[in-house]
Tab-separated table of C-alpha atoms and ligand atoms in Angstrom:
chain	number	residue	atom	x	y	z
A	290	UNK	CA	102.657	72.492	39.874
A	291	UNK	CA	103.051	71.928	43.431
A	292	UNK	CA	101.603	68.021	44.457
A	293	UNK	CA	99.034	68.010	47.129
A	294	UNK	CA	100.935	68.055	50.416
A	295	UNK	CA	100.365	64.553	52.095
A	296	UNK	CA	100.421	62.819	55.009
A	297	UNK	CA	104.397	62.170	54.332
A	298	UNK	CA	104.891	65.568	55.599
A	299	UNK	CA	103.381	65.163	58.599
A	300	UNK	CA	105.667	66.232	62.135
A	301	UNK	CA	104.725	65.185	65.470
A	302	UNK	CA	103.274	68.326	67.669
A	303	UNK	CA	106.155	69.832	69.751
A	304	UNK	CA	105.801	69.013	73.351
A	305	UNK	CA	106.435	72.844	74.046
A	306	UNK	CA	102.923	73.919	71.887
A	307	UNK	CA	101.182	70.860	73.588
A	308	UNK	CA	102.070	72.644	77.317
A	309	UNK	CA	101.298	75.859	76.400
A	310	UNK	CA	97.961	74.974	74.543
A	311	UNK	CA	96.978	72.898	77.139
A	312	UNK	CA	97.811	75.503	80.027
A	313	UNK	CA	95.621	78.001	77.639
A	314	UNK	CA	92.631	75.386	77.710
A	315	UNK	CA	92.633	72.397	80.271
A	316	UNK	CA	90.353	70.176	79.343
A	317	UNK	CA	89.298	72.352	76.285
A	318	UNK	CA	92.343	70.801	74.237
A	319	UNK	CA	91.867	67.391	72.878
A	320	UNK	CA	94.120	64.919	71.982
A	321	UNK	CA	92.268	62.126	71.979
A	322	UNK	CA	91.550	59.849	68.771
A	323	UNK	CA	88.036	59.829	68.603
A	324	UNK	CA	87.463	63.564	69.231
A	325	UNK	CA	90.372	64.005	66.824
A	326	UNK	CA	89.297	61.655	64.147
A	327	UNK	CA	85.881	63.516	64.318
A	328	UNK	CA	87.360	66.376	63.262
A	329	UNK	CA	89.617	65.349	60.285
A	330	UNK	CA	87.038	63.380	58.682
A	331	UNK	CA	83.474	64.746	56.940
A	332	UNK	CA	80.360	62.405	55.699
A	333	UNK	CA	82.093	62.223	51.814
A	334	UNK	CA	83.887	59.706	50.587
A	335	UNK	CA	87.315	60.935	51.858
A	336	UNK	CA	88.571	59.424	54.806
A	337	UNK	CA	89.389	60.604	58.114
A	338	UNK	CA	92.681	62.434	58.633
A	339	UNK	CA	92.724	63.528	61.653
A	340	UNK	CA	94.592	67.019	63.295
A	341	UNK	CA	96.893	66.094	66.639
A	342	UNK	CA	94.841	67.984	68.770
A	343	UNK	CA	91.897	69.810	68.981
A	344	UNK	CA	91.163	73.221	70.424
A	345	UNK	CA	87.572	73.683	71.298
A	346	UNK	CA	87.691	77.922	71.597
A	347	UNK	CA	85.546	79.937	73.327
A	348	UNK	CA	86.303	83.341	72.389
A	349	UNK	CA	88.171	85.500	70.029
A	350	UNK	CA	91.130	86.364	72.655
A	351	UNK	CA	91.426	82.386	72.929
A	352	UNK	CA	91.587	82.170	69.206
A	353	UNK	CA	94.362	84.884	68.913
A	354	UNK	CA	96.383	82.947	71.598
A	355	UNK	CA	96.142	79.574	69.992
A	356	UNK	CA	97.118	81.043	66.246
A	357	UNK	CA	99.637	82.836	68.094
A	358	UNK	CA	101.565	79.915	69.682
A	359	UNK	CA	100.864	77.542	66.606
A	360	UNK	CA	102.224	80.214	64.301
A	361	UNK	CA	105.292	81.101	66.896
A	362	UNK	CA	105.725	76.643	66.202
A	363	UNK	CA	105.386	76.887	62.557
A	364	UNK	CA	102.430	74.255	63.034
A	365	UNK	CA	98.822	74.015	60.687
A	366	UNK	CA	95.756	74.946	61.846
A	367	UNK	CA	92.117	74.441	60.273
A	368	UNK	CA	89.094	75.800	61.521
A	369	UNK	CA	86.419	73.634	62.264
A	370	UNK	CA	82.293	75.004	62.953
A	371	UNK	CA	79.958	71.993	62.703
A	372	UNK	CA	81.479	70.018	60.433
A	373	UNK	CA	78.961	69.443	57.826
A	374	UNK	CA	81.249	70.333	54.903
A	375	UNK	CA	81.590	67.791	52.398
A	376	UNK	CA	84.500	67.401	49.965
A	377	UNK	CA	87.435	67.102	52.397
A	378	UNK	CA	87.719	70.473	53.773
A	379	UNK	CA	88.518	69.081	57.501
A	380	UNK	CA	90.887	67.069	56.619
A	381	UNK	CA	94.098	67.403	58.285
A	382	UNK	CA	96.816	66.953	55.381
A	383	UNK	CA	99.555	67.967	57.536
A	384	UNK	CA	98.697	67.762	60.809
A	385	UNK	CA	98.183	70.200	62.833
A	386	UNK	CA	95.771	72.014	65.460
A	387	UNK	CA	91.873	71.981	64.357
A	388	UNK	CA	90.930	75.217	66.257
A	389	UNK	CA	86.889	74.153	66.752
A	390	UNK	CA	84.793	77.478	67.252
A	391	UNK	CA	81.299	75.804	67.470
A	392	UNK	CA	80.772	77.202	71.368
A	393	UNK	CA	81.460	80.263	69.920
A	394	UNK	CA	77.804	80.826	69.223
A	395	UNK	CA	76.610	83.952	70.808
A	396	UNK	CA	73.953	86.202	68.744
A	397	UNK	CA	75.712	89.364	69.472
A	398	UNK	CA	73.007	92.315	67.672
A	399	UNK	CA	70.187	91.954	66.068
A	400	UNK	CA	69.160	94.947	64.062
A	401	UNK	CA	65.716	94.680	62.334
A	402	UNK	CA	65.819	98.338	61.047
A	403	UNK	CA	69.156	97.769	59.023
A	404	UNK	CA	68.102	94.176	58.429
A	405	UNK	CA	71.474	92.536	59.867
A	406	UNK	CA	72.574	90.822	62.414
A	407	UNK	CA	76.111	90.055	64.023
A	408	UNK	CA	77.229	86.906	65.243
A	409	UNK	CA	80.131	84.357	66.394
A	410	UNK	CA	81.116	82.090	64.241
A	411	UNK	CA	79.592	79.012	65.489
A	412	UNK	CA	75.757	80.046	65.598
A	413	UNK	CA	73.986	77.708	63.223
A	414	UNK	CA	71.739	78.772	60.676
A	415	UNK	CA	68.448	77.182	62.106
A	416	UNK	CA	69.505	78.336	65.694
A	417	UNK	CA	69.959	82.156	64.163
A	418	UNK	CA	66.423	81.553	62.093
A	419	UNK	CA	64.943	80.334	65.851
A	420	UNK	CA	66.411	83.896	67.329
A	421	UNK	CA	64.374	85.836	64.541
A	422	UNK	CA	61.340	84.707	64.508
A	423	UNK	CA	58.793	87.423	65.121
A	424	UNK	CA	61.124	89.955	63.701
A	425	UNK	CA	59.899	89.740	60.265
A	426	UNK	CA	63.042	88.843	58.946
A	427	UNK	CA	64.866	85.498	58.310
A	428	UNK	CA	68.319	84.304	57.350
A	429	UNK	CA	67.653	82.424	53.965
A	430	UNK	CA	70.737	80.773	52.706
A	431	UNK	CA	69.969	77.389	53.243
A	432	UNK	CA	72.772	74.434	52.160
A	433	UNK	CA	71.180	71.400	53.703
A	434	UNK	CA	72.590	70.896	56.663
A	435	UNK	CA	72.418	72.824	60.002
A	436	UNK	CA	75.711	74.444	59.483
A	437	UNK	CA	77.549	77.258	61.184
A	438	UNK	CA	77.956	80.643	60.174
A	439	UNK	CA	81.527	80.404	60.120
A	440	UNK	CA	81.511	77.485	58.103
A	441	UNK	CA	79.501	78.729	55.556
A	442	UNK	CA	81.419	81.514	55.052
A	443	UNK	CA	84.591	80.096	54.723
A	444	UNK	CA	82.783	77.684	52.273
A	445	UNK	CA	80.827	80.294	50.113
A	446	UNK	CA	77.610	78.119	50.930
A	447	UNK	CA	74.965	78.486	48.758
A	448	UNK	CA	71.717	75.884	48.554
A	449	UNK	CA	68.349	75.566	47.253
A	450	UNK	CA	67.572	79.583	47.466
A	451	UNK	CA	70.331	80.973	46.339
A	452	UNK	CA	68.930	81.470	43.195
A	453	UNK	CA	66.565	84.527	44.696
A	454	UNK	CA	68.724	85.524	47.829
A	455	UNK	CA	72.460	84.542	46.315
A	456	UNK	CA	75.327	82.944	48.209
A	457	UNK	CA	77.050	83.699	51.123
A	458	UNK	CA	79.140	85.846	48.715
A	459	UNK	CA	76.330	88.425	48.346
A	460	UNK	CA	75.372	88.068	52.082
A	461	UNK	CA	78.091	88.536	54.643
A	462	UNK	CA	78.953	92.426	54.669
A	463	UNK	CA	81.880	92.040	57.072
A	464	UNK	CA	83.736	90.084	59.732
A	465	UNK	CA	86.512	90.136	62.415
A	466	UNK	CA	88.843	87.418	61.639
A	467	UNK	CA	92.435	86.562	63.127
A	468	UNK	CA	95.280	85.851	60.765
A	469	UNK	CA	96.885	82.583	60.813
A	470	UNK	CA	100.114	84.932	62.950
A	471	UNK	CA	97.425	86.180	65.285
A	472	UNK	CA	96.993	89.427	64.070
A	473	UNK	CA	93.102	90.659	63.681
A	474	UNK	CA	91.328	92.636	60.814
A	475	UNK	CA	88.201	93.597	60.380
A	476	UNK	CA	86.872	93.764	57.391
A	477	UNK	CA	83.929	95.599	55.393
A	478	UNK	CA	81.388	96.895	57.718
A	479	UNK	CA	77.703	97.499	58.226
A	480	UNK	CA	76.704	99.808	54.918
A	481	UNK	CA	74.744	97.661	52.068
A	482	UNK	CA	77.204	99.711	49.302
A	483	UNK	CA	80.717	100.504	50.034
A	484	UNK	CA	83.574	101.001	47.235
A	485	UNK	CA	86.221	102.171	49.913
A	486	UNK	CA	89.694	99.875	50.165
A	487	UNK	CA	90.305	96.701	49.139
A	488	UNK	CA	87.285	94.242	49.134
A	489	UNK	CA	88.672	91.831	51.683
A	490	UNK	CA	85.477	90.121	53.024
A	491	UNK	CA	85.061	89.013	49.581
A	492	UNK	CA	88.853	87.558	49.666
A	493	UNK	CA	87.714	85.931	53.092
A	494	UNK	CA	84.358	84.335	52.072
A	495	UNK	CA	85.256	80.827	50.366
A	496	UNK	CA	89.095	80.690	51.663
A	497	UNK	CA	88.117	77.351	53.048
A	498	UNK	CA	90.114	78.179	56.335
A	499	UNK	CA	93.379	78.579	54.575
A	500	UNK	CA	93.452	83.144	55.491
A	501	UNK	CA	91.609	83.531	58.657
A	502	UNK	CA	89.862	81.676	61.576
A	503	UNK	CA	86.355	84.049	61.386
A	504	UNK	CA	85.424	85.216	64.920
A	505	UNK	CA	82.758	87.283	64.021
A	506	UNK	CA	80.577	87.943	60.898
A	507	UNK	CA	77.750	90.528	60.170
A	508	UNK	CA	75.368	88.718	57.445
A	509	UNK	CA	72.185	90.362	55.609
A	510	UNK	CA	68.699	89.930	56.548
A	511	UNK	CA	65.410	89.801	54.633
A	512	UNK	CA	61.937	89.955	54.438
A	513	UNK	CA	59.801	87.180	55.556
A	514	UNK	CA	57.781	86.350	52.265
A	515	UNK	CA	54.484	87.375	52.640
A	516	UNK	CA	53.355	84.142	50.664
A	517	UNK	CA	55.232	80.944	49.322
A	518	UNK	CA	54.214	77.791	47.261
A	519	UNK	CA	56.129	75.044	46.515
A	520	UNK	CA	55.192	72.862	44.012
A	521	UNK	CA	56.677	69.439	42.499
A	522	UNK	CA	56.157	68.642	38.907
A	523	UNK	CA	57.118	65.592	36.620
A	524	UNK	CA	58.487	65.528	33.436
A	525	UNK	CA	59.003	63.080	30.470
A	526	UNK	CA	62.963	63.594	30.270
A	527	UNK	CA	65.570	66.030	32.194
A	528	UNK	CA	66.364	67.384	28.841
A	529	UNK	CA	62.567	68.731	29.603
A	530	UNK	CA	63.043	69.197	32.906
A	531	UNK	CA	66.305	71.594	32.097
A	532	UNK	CA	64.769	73.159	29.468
A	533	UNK	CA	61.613	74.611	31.545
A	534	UNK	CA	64.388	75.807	34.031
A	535	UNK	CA	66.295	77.725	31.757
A	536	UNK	CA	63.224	79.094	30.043
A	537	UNK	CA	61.878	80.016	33.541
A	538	UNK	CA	65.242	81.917	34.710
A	539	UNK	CA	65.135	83.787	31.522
A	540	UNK	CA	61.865	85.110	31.749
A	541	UNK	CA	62.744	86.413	34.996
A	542	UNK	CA	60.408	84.554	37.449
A	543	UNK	CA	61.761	85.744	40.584
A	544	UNK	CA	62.168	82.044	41.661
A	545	UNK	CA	63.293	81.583	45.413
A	546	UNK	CA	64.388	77.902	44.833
A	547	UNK	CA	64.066	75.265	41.839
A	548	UNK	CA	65.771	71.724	41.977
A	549	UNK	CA	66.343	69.266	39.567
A	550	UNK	CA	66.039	65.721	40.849
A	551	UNK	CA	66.581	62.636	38.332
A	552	UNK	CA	64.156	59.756	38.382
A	553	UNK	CA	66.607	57.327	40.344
A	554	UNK	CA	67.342	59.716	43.095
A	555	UNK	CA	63.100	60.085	43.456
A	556	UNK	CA	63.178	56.479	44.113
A	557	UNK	CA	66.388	56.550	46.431
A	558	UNK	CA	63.742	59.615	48.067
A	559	UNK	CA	60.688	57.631	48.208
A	560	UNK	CA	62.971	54.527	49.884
A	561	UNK	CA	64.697	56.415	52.416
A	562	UNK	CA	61.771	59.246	53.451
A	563	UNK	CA	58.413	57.331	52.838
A	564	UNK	CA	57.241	59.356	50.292
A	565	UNK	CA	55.389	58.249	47.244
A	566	UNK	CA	57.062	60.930	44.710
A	567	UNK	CA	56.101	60.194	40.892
A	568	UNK	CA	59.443	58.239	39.769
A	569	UNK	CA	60.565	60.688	37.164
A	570	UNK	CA	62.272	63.685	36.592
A	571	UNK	CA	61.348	66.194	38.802
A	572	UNK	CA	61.407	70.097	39.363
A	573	UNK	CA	60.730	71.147	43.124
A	574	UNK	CA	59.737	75.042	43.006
A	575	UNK	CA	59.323	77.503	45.418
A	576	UNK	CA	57.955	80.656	45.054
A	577	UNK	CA	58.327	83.820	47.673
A	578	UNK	CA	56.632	87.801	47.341
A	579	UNK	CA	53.189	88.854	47.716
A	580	UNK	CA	49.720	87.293	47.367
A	581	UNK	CA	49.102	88.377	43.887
A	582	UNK	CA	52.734	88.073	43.084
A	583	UNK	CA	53.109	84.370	43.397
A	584	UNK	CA	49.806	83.833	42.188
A	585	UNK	CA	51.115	85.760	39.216
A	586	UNK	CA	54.244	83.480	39.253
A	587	UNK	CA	52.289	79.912	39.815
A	588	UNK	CA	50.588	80.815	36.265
A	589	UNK	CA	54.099	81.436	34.645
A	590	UNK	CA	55.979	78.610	35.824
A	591	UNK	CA	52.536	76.454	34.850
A	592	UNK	CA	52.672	77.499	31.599
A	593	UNK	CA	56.320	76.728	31.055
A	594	UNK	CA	56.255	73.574	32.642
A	595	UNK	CA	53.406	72.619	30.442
A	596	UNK	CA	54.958	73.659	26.943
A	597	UNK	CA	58.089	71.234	27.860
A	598	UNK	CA	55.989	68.423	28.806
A	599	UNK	CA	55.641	68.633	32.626
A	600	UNK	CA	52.502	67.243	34.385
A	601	UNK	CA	51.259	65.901	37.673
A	602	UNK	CA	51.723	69.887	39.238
A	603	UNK	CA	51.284	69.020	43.142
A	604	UNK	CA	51.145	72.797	44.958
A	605	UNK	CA	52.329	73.010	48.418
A	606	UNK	CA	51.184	76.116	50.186
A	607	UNK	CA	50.719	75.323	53.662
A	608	UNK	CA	54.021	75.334	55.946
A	609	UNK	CA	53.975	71.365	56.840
A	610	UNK	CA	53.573	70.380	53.540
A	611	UNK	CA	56.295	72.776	52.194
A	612	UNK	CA	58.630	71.536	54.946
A	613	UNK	CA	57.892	67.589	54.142
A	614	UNK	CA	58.417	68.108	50.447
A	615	UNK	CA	62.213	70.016	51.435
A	616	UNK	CA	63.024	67.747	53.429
A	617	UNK	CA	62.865	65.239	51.183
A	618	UNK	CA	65.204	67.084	48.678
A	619	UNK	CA	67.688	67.860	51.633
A	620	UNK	CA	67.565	63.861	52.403
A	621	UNK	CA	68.531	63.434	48.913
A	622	UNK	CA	72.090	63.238	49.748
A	623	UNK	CA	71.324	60.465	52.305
A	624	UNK	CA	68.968	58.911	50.159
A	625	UNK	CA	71.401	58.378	47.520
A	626	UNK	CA	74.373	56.859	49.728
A	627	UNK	CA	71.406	54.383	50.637
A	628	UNK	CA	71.011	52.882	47.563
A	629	UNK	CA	73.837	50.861	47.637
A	630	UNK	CA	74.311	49.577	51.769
A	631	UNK	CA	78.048	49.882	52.539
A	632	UNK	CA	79.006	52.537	50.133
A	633	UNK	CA	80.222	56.294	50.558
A	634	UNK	CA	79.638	59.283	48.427
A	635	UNK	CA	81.830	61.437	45.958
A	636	UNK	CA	80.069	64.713	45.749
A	637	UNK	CA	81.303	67.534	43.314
A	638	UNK	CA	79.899	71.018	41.680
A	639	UNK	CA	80.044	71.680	37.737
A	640	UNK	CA	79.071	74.821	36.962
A	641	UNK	CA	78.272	75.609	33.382
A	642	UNK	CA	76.628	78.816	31.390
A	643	UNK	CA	73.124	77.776	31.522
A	644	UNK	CA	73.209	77.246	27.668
A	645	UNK	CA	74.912	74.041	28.169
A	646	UNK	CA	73.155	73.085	31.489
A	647	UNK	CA	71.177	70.515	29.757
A	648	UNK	CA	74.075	69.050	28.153
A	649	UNK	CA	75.824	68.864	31.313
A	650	UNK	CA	73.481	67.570	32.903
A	651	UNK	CA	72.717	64.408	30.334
A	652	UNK	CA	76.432	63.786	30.308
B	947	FAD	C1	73.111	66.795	53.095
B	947	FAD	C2	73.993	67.974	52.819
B	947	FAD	C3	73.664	68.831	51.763
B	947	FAD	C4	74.477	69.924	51.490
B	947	FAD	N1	74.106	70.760	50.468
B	947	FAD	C5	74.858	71.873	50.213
B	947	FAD	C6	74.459	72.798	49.218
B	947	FAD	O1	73.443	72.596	48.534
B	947	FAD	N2	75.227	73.883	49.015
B	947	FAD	C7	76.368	74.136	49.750
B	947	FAD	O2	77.018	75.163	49.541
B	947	FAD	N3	76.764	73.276	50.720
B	947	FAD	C8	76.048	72.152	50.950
B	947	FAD	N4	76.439	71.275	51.929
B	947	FAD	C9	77.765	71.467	52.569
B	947	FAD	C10	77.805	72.152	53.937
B	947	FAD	O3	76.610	72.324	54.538
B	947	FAD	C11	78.659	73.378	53.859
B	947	FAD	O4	79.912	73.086	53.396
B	947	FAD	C12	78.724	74.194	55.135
B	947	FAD	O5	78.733	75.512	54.669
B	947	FAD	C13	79.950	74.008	56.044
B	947	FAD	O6	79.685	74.596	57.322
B	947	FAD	P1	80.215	73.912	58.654
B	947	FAD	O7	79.899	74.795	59.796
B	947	FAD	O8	79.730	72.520	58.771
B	947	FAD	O9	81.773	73.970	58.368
B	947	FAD	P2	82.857	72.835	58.600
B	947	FAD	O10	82.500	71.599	57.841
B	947	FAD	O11	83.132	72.694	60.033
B	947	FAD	O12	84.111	73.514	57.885
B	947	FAD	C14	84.113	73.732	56.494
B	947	FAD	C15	85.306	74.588	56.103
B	947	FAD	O13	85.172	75.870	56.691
B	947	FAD	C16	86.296	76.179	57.530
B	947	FAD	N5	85.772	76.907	58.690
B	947	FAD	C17	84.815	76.487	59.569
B	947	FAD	N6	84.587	77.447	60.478
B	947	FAD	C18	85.424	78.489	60.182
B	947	FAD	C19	85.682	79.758	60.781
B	947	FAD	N7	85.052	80.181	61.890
B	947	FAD	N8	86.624	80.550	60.200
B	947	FAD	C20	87.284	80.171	59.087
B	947	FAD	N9	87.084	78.967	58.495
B	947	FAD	C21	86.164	78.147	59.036
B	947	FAD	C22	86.908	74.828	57.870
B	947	FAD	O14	88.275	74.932	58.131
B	947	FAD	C23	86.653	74.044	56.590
B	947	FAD	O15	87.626	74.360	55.635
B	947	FAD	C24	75.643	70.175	52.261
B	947	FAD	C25	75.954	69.322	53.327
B	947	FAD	C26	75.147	68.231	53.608
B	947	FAD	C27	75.528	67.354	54.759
């Protein structure tokens, strides 16, 4: 097996790309070694490794012209939207040119009839959520952090709904991307079913910026909820905890989010965000469809939780409440690093048939 390439392999820029890039850009390139250790470094535990320069793009012609001249110099180039990614994805191994499309962030169509919407790559997904509101329809994959579009592509995002809406797999129907030589495809299109040619979108979405800087992505829409509750429960053990999750999936509560959270991280939570969260192990649930339908679903997941031990229910149905309570889970990550002043995180994903989920988790 090939070793990781590292920063032995690393050339200087030729002075002939830094001209041309610069004549491309003015002030729009970057060399700089703040801007540039910015962008080679993420909020992980890996540390910075910063491109040579930085592009900052403003439109798909630009991004064909700087692919072009790196290619034409044999020189690296990784992608960069907001930056939010977390396990090294920025990181510069060989150098290169970090082509930065986060001012590419135009809402080009909204359609609410066909429930999708095209956009650049470096609309974020709160700003896109802001740009539907009154439409009826929102943009639900949620990882956290305001990322971009383009980003979350490139990283198959998922987050705390995925389990009802899915991943950024099931949710971008197609794109105009340039190859790393300039050239641009488009790929899939607008139609919710399609078995025609090769599936390329799906080749695209999660290729970390190693196939294609995105310049342009149509994503699904859906339905704003007409109700949701989120609720918080405590339970004696996460082998409890685990098992009412698995038990809930396979009775086939449509579930639009449920996270795990151990008793110390509820502690790091209460620390870091005020809140005075039971310190055990905890489910957060939220549930989306219609009145009667989560009403329906409350009584389920009730029941569930109750026959593995679960207690202290707290329902959130009103939108503040429902935000505070997410926000602490999305300040998890923070609240963890907290713990221990001085210290970064390793973050990683195991992914296990939910059989041994409990297992996995334990271990
Ligand atoms: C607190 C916190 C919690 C998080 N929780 C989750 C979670 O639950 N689930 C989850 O999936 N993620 C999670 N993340 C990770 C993060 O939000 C995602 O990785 C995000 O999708 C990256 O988007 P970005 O715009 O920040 O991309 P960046 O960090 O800028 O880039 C990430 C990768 O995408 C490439 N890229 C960026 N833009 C483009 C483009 N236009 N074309 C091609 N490639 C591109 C880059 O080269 C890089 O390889 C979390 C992050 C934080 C900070």
């Amino acid at each position: 097996m090939n070793a990781i390439p590292t920063l032995l392999n690393r050339k200087p820029l030729p002075e002939s790309l830094l001209l041309a890039l610069g004549q491309l850009l003015g002030t729009r390139l970057s060399t700089s070694a703040s801007v540039r250790e910015h962008h080679g470094s993420d909020i992980s535990s890996l540390g910075p490794v910063p491109p040579d320069a930085v592009a900052f793009v403003e439109s798909l012609e630009e991004i064909i012209s700087v692919s072009s001249l790196c290619h034409a110099h044999d020189v690296p180039m990784i992608p960069y939207g907001s930056g939010t990614s977390l396990e090294g994805w920025l990181q510069a191994v060989q150098g290169g040119v970090c082509i930065d499309v986060s001012g590419m962030n135009q809402i080009i169509h909204i359609r609410p009839d066909d429930m999708d919407v095209t956009v650049q790559p470096g609309v974020t997904r709160k700003q896109l959520n802001a740009a539907l509101h009154g439409t009826g329809l929102f943009f639900p994959i949620d990882p956290g952090a305001d990322a971009s579009l383009g980003g979350m592509a490139s990283t198959r995002a998922s987050g705390t709904n995925a389990v009802r809406y899915g991943t950024m797999r099931e949710n971008v129907l197609g794109m105009t991307a340039v190859l790393a030589d300039g050239r641009v495809i488009q790929t899939g299109g607008r139609a919710r079913k399609s078995s025609a040619g090769y599936d390329l979108t799906h080749l695209l979405v999660g290729s970390g910026g190693t196939l294609a800087t995105f310049a342009e992505l149509t994503v699904k829409l859906h339905p704003l909820p007409e109700a949701v509750s989120a609720a918080i429960c405590t339970f004696p053990s996460v082998d409890q905890a685990v098992q009412a999750v698995i038990q809930t999936i396979q009775l086939g509560v449509p579930i639009a989010r449920i996270e795990l959270i151990d008793a110390l991280t509820v502690r790091a939570i209460n620390a870091y965000s005020k809140t005075s969260l039971r310190e055990a192990p905890s489910l957060f649930f939220e549930l989306h469809g219609s009145e009667s339908g989560v009403k329906e679903q409350i009584e389920t997941v009730r029941l569930v939780a109750d026959e593995h031990g679960g207690q202290d229910f707290e329902w959130a149905v009103n939108p503040e409440d429902r935000t505070r309570l997410w926000q602490a889970r999305h300040d998890a990550y923070f609240a963890s690093v907290a713990l221990r002043p001085g210290c970064r995180s390793l973050t990683t994903d195991s992914v296990v048939p939910i059989s041994r989920l409990a297992e996995c988790i334990e271990a």
